[in-house]
Amino acid sequence: MQLPVKFARRAVLAGLPLLALSLAACTTPPPPRLNLPEIGFAQGGPLTFAAGSAETVNEFRSSFAPPYIEHLLPQPPARVAERWARDRIRLDNSQNNSVRVVIKDASVIEQDIAKTPGLRGQFTNDQVSRFEASLAMVVEVRDARGFKLGEAQASAKRSGTLDEKATLNDRDLLIYNLIKDVSTDVDRELERNIRQYLPLYAR
């Protein structure tokens, strides 16, 4: 039996809310982005200099173009390096010297990795992205005339990859850990070199 036109239209419209509800149930919202803690260095204790002033100079300049991505990050290495200076350097004002922390490199790069070609690639969980974080810093002690009395240097690089099934949170966590690890490496090397090469000006 053929339904009247008005009844058929009403039946179709009545089914639309149920269809919308079904589609909404099938849509899973993405997980919330990670809220990662601030990378800090206060746990290392102070490095006290025989000086009356300190400054941090960032000589690194991002290209703001691929493969460099440090300018897109919530905690770029340059900002972490500036935090190192705030957390660790202290002044005892015993001499009219100055401490100068110079950031030489603070980059993060992201590069694509070619997938396995052909039929084999259909069954391979490839690593598709490579990340590398670099940090290089110099700590200088200068006298009142600006003459350099000594310096300590440190640099480090860390890298890692992500596979094609990685989520945005996986990416955020990998980059965060690379920056944290490279900063920890530089922190340890700087402290060691400060104590070795600047023993007259730091304790």
CSV table of C-alpha atoms in Angstrom, one decimal:
chain,number,residue,atom,x,y,z
A,1,MET,CA,0.0,0.0,0.0
A,2,GLN,CA,1.4,3.4,-0.9
A,3,LEU,CA,1.6,5.9,1.9
A,4,PRO,CA,0.1,9.4,1.5
A,5,VAL,CA,2.7,12.0,0.6
A,6,LYS,CA,2.2,14.0,3.8
A,7,PHE,CA,2.5,10.9,6.0
A,8,ALA,CA,5.7,9.8,4.3
A,9,ARG,CA,7.3,13.2,4.7
A,10,ARG,CA,6.4,13.2,8.4
A,11,ALA,CA,8.0,9.8,8.9
A,12,VAL,CA,11.2,10.9,7.3
A,13,LEU,CA,11.4,14.0,9.4
A,14,ALA,CA,10.7,12.1,12.5
A,15,GLY,CA,13.7,9.9,11.9
A,16,LEU,CA,16.1,12.8,11.5
A,17,PRO,CA,16.7,13.5,15.3
A,18,LEU,CA,17.4,9.8,15.8
A,19,LEU,CA,19.9,9.8,13.0
A,20,ALA,CA,21.6,13.0,14.3
A,21,LEU,CA,21.8,11.4,17.8
A,22,SER,CA,23.4,8.3,16.3
A,23,LEU,CA,26.0,10.3,14.4
A,24,ALA,CA,26.8,12.3,17.5
A,25,ALA,CA,27.4,9.2,19.5
A,26,CYS,CA,29.9,7.9,16.9
A,27,THR,CA,31.9,11.1,17.1
A,28,THR,CA,34.6,10.9,19.8
A,29,PRO,CA,36.1,14.2,20.9
A,30,PRO,CA,39.9,14.4,20.8
A,31,PRO,CA,41.7,14.0,24.1
A,32,PRO,CA,42.6,17.3,25.9
A,33,ARG,CA,46.1,18.6,25.1
A,34,LEU,CA,48.8,17.9,27.7
A,35,ASN,CA,49.5,20.6,30.3
A,36,LEU,CA,53.2,20.0,30.9
A,37,PRO,CA,55.1,21.6,33.8
A,38,GLU,CA,57.5,24.4,33.5
A,39,ILE,CA,61.1,23.3,33.0
A,40,GLY,CA,63.2,24.7,35.8
A,41,PHE,CA,66.6,24.4,37.4
A,42,ALA,CA,66.2,25.6,41.0
A,43,GLN,CA,66.8,22.1,42.3
A,44,GLY,CA,70.4,22.4,41.2
A,45,GLY,CA,71.1,25.2,43.8
A,46,PRO,CA,72.7,28.6,43.2
A,47,LEU,CA,75.9,29.3,41.4
A,48,THR,CA,77.2,32.4,43.2
A,49,PHE,CA,79.4,34.8,41.4
A,50,ALA,CA,81.7,37.5,42.7
A,51,ALA,CA,79.8,40.1,40.7
A,52,GLY,CA,77.3,42.9,41.1
A,53,SER,CA,75.2,42.5,37.9
A,54,ALA,CA,74.0,39.9,35.5
A,55,GLU,CA,72.4,39.9,32.1
A,56,THR,CA,71.1,37.3,29.6
A,57,VAL,CA,71.7,37.9,25.9
A,58,ASN,CA,69.9,35.8,23.3
A,59,GLU,CA,72.0,35.8,20.1
A,60,PHE,CA,70.0,33.0,18.5
A,61,ARG,CA,67.6,34.1,15.8
A,62,SER,CA,64.9,31.8,14.5
A,63,SER,CA,64.3,31.7,10.8
A,64,PHE,CA,60.5,31.2,11.5
A,65,ALA,CA,60.5,28.8,8.6
A,66,PRO,CA,60.6,25.0,8.2
A,67,PRO,CA,62.2,22.8,9.4
A,68,TYR,CA,62.6,25.1,12.5
A,69,ILE,CA,59.6,25.0,14.9
A,70,GLU,CA,61.0,26.5,18.1
A,71,HIS,CA,59.0,29.7,17.7
A,72,LEU,CA,55.7,27.6,17.7
A,73,LEU,CA,56.4,25.9,21.1
A,74,PRO,CA,55.0,26.8,24.5
A,75,GLN,CA,58.5,26.4,26.1
A,76,PRO,CA,61.1,27.1,23.4
A,77,PRO,CA,64.7,26.3,24.3
A,78,ALA,CA,65.7,30.1,24.5
A,79,ARG,CA,63.0,30.7,27.1
A,80,VAL,CA,64.2,27.7,29.1
A,81,ALA,CA,67.8,29.0,28.9
A,82,GLU,CA,66.7,32.4,30.2
A,83,ARG,CA,65.0,30.5,33.1
A,84,TRP,CA,68.3,28.7,33.8
A,85,ALA,CA,70.0,32.1,34.3
A,86,ARG,CA,67.2,33.2,36.7
A,87,ASP,CA,67.2,29.9,38.6
A,88,ARG,CA,70.9,29.3,39.0
A,89,ILE,CA,72.9,32.5,38.9
A,90,ARG,CA,73.3,34.5,42.1
A,91,LEU,CA,75.5,37.6,42.9
A,92,ASP,CA,77.4,38.3,46.1
A,93,ASN,CA,78.3,41.9,45.1
A,94,SER,CA,81.8,41.4,46.4
A,95,GLN,CA,83.4,42.6,43.2
A,96,ASN,CA,82.5,45.1,40.5
A,97,ASN,CA,82.2,42.4,37.9
A,98,SER,CA,79.3,41.4,35.7
A,99,VAL,CA,78.0,38.0,34.6
A,100,ARG,CA,76.8,37.6,31.0
A,101,VAL,CA,74.8,34.6,29.9
A,102,VAL,CA,74.8,34.3,26.1
A,103,ILE,CA,72.4,31.9,24.3
A,104,LYS,CA,74.1,30.8,21.1
A,105,ASP,CA,71.8,28.2,19.8
A,106,ALA,CA,68.2,27.3,20.9
A,107,SER,CA,66.7,25.5,17.9
A,108,VAL,CA,64.2,22.7,17.4
A,109,ILE,CA,63.7,21.2,13.9
A,110,GLU,CA,61.1,18.8,12.6
A,111,GLN,CA,61.8,16.7,9.5
A,112,ASP,CA,59.7,14.2,7.6
A,113,ILE,CA,60.9,10.6,7.2
A,114,ALA,CA,60.1,8.8,4.0
A,115,LYS,CA,57.6,5.9,4.4
A,116,THR,CA,58.3,2.3,3.4
A,117,PRO,CA,57.3,2.1,-0.3
A,118,GLY,CA,55.0,-0.3,-2.0
A,119,LEU,CA,52.9,-3.2,-0.5
A,120,ARG,CA,55.3,-3.6,2.4
A,121,GLY,CA,54.6,-0.1,3.5
A,122,GLN,CA,50.9,-1.0,3.9
A,123,PHE,CA,51.9,-3.3,6.8
A,124,THR,CA,54.7,-1.2,8.3
A,125,ASN,CA,54.2,1.2,11.2
A,126,ASP,CA,56.9,3.7,10.0
A,127,GLN,CA,58.7,6.4,11.8
A,128,VAL,CA,57.5,9.5,9.9
A,129,SER,CA,58.8,12.5,11.8
A,130,ARG,CA,62.2,13.3,13.3
A,131,PHE,CA,62.8,16.0,15.9
A,132,GLU,CA,66.1,17.5,17.1
A,133,ALA,CA,66.6,20.1,19.9
A,134,SER,CA,69.8,22.0,20.3
A,135,LEU,CA,71.1,24.3,23.0
A,136,ALA,CA,74.4,26.1,23.3
A,137,MET,CA,75.2,28.7,26.0
A,138,VAL,CA,78.2,30.7,27.3
A,139,VAL,CA,78.7,32.2,30.7
A,140,GLU,CA,81.1,35.1,30.8
A,141,VAL,CA,82.6,37.1,33.7
A,142,ARG,CA,83.6,40.7,32.8
A,143,ASP,CA,85.2,43.4,34.8
A,144,ALA,CA,84.0,47.0,35.2
A,145,ARG,CA,85.5,48.0,31.9
A,146,GLY,CA,83.8,45.1,30.1
A,147,PHE,CA,87.0,43.1,29.7
A,148,LYS,CA,86.3,39.4,29.7
A,149,LEU,CA,88.0,37.7,32.7
A,150,GLY,CA,86.9,34.2,31.8
A,151,GLU,CA,84.1,32.0,30.4
A,152,ALA,CA,82.5,28.6,30.5
A,153,GLN,CA,80.7,27.0,27.6
A,154,ALA,CA,78.2,24.1,27.1
A,155,SER,CA,76.2,22.7,24.3
A,156,ALA,CA,74.0,19.6,23.6
A,157,LYS,CA,71.7,18.0,21.1
A,158,ARG,CA,68.9,15.5,21.5
A,159,SER,CA,66.8,13.8,18.9
A,160,GLY,CA,63.8,11.5,18.6
A,161,THR,CA,61.2,10.2,16.2
A,162,LEU,CA,57.5,9.6,16.0
A,163,ASP,CA,55.6,6.8,14.2
A,164,GLU,CA,52.6,7.3,12.0
A,165,LYS,CA,50.2,6.3,14.7
A,166,ALA,CA,51.4,9.1,17.1
A,167,THR,CA,48.9,11.6,18.4
A,168,LEU,CA,49.3,15.3,19.0
A,169,ASN,CA,49.9,14.6,22.7
A,170,ASP,CA,52.7,12.1,21.7
A,171,ARG,CA,54.3,14.9,19.7
A,172,ASP,CA,54.0,17.4,22.5
A,173,LEU,CA,55.5,15.0,25.0
A,174,LEU,CA,58.4,14.1,22.8
A,175,ILE,CA,59.4,17.7,22.1
A,176,TYR,CA,59.0,18.6,25.7
A,177,ASN,CA,61.3,15.8,26.8
A,178,LEU,CA,63.8,16.6,24.2
A,179,ILE,CA,64.0,20.2,25.4
A,180,LYS,CA,64.1,19.1,29.0
A,181,ASP,CA,66.9,16.6,28.4
A,182,VAL,CA,69.0,18.9,26.3
A,183,SER,CA,68.6,21.7,28.9
A,184,THR,CA,69.6,19.2,31.7
A,185,ASP,CA,72.7,18.3,29.7
A,186,VAL,CA,73.7,21.9,29.3
A,187,ASP,CA,73.0,22.7,32.9
A,188,ARG,CA,75.3,19.9,34.1
A,189,GLU,CA,78.1,20.8,31.7
A,190,LEU,CA,77.8,24.5,32.4
A,191,GLU,CA,78.1,23.9,36.2
A,192,ARG,CA,81.1,21.6,35.7
A,193,ASN,CA,82.9,24.1,33.4
A,194,ILE,CA,82.1,27.1,35.6
A,195,ARG,CA,83.7,25.4,38.5
A,196,GLN,CA,86.7,24.3,36.4
A,197,TYR,CA,87.3,27.5,34.4
A,198,LEU,CA,85.9,30.2,36.6
A,199,PRO,CA,87.0,29.2,40.1
A,200,LEU,CA,88.1,32.7,41.0
A,201,TYR,CA,84.7,34.2,40.3
A,202,ALA,CA,82.1,31.5,41.2
A,203,ARG,CA,81.3,29.1,44.0
